[in-house]
Short mmCIF file of N, CA and C in Angstrom, two decimals:
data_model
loop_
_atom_site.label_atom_id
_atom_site.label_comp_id
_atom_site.label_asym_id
_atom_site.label_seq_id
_atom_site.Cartn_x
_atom_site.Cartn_y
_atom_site.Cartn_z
N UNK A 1 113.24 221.32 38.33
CA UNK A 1 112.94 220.50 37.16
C UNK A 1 111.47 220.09 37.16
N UNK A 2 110.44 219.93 35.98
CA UNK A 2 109.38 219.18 35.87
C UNK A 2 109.64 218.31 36.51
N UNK A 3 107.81 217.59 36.40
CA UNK A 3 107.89 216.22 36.64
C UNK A 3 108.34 215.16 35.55
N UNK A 4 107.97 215.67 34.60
CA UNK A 4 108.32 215.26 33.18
C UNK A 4 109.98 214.81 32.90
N UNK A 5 110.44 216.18 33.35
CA UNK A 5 112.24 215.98 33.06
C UNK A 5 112.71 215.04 34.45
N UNK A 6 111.94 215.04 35.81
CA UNK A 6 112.75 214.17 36.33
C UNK A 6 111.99 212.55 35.93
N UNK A 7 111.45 212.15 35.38
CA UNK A 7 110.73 210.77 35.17
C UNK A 7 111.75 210.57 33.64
N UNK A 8 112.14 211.39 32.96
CA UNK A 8 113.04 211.00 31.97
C UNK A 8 114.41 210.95 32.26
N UNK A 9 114.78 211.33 33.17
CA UNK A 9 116.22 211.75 33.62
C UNK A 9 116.05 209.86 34.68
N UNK A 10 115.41 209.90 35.60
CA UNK A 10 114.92 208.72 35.84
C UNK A 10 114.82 207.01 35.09
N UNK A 11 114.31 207.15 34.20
CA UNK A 11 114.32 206.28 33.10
C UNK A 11 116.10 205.80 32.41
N UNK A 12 116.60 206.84 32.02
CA UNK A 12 118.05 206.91 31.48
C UNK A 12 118.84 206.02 32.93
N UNK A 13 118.23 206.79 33.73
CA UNK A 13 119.37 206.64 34.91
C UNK A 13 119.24 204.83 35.26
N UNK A 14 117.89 204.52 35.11
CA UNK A 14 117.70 202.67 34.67
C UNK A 14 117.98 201.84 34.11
N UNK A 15 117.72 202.85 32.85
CA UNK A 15 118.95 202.16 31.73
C UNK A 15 119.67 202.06 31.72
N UNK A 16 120.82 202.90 32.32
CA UNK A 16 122.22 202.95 32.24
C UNK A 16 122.40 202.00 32.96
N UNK A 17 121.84 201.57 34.52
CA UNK A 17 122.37 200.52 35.38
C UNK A 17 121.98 199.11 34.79
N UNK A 18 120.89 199.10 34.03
CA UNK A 18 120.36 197.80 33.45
C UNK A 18 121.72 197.46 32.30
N UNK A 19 122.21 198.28 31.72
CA UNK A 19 123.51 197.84 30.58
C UNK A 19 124.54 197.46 31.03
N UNK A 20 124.69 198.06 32.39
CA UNK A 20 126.15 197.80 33.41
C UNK A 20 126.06 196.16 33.65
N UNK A 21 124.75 195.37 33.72
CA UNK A 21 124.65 194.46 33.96
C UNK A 21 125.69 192.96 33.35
N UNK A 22 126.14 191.93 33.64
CA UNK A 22 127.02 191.12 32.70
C UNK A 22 125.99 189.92 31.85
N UNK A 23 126.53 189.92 30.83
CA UNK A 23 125.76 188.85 29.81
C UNK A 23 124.79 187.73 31.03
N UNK A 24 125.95 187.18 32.16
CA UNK A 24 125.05 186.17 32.66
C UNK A 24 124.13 186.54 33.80
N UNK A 25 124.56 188.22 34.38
CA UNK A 25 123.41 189.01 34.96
C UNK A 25 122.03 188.78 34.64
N UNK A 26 121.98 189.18 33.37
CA UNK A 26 120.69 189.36 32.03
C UNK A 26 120.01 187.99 31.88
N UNK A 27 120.85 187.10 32.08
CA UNK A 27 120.63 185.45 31.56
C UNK A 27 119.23 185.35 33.18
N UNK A 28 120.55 185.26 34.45
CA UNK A 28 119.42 185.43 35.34
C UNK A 28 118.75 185.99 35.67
N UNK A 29 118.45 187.15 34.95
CA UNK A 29 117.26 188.17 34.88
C UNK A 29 115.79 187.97 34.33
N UNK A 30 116.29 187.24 33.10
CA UNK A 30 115.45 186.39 32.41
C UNK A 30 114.58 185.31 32.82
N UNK A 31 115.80 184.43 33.30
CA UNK A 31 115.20 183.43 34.07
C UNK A 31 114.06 183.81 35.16
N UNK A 32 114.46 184.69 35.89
CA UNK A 32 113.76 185.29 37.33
C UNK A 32 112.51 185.89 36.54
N UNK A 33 112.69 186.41 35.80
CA UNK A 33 111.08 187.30 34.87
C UNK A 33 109.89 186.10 34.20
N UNK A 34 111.30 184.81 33.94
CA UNK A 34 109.85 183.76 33.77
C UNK A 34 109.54 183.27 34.96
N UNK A 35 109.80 183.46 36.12
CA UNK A 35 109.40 182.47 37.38
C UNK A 35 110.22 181.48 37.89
N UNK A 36 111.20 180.88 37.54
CA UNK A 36 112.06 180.19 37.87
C UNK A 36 112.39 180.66 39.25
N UNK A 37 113.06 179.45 40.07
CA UNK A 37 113.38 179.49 41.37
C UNK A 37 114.91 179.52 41.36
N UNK A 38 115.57 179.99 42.04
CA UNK A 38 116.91 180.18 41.99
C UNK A 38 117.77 178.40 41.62
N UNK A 39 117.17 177.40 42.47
CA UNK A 39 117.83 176.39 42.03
C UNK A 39 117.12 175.47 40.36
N UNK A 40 116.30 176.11 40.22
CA UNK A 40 115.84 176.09 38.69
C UNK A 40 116.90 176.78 37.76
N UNK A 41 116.94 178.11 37.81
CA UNK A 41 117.99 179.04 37.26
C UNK A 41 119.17 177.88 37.29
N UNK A 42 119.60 177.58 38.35
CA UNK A 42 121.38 177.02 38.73
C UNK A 42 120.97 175.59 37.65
N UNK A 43 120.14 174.95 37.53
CA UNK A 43 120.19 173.76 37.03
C UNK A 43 120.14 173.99 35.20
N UNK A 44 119.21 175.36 34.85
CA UNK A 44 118.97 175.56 33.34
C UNK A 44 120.61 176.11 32.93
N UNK A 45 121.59 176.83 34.14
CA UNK A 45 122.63 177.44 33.63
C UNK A 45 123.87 176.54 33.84
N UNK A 46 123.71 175.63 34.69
CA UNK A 46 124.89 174.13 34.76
C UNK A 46 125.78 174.96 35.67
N UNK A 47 124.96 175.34 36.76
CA UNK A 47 126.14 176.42 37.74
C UNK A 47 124.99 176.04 39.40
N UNK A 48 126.21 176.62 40.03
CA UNK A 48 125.61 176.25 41.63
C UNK A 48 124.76 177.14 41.93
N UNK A 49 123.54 176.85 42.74
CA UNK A 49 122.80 177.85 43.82
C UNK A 49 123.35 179.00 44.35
N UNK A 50 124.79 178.90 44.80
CA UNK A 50 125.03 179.93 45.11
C UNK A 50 125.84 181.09 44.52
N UNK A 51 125.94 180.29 43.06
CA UNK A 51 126.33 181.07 42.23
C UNK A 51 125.37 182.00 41.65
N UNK A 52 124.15 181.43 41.71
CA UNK A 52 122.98 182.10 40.69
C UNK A 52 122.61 183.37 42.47
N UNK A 53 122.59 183.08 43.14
CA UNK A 53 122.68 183.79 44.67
C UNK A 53 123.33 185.13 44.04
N UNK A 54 124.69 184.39 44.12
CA UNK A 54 125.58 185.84 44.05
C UNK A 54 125.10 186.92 42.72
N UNK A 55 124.92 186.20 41.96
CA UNK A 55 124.00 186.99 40.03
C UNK A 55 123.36 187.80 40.84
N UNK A 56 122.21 187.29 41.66
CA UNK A 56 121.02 188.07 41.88
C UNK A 56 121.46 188.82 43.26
N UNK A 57 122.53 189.12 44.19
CA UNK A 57 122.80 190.14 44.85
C UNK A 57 123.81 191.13 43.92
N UNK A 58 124.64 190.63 43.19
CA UNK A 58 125.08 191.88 42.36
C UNK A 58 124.11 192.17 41.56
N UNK A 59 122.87 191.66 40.83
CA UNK A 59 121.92 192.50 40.24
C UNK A 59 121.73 193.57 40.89
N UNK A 60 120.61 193.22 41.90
CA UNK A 60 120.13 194.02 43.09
C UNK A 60 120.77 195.07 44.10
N UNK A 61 122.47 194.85 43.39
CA UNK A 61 122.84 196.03 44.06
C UNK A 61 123.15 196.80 42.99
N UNK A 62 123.34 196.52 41.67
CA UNK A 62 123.92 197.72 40.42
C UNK A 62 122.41 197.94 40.20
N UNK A 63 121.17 197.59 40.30
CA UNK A 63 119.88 197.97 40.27
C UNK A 63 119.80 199.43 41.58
N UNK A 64 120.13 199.23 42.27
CA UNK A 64 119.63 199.72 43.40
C UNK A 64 118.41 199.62 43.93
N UNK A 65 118.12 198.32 43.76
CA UNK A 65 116.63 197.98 44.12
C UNK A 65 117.00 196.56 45.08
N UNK A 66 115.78 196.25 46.47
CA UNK A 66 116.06 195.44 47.26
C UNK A 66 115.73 193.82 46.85
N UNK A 67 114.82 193.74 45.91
CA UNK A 67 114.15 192.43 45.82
C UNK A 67 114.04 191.90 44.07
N UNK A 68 114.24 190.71 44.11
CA UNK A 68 114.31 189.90 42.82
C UNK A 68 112.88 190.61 41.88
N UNK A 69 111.63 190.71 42.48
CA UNK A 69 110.30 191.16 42.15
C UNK A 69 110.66 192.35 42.03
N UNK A 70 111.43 193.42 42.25
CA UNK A 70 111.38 194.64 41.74
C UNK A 70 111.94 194.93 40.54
N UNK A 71 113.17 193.86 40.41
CA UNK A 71 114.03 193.82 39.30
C UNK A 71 113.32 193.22 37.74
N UNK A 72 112.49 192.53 38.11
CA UNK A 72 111.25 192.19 37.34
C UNK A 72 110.66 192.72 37.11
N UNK A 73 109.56 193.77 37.54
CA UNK A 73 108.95 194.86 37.90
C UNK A 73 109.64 196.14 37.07
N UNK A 74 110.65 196.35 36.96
CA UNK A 74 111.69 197.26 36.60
C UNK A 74 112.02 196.72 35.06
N UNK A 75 112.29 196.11 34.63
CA UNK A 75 111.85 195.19 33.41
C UNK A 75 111.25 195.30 32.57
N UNK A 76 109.93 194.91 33.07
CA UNK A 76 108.77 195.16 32.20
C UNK A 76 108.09 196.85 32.25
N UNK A 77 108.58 197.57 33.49
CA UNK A 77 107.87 199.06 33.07
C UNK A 77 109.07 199.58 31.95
N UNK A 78 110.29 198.78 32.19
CA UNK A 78 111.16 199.77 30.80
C UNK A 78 111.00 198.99 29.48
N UNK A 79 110.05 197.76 29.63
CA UNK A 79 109.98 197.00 28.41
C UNK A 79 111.55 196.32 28.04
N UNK A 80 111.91 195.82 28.66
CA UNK A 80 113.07 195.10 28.40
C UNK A 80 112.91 193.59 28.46
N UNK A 81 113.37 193.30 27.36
CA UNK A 81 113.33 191.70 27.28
C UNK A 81 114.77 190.58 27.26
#
């Protein structure tokens, strides 16, 4: 394959895991892309620390990416808001 067809095949394959995500996935996705601290997140969403915890390890694992900053990072190169 190009480089071309695998950077598009790539892209899809982001997208697809970014949609798998749940409404309140996205919520703390959001949150995390403005800077918020996890017990910031828990206080704007009326939910525990370790609830907003668990959001951001099932992000990071249907991402397949290791860190809150990549998932951010990942975000803004697909332009997702």
């Amino acid at each position: 394959l190009s480089i071309r067809r695998q950077r598009q095949m790539c892209i899809r394959d982001r997208l697809q895991r970014f949609r798998e995500l749940t409404p309140k996935q996205i919520q703390v996705l959001s949150y995390l892309r403005a800077g918020l601290m996890n017990k910031q997140i828990a206080h704007e969403m009326n939910v525990t620390e370790a609830t907003i915890k668990a959001h951001i390890s099932a992000i990071l694992r249907k991402l397949e990416i290791n860190t809150r900053t990549q998932a951010v990072l990942l975000m803004d190169k697909l332009q997702l808001s």
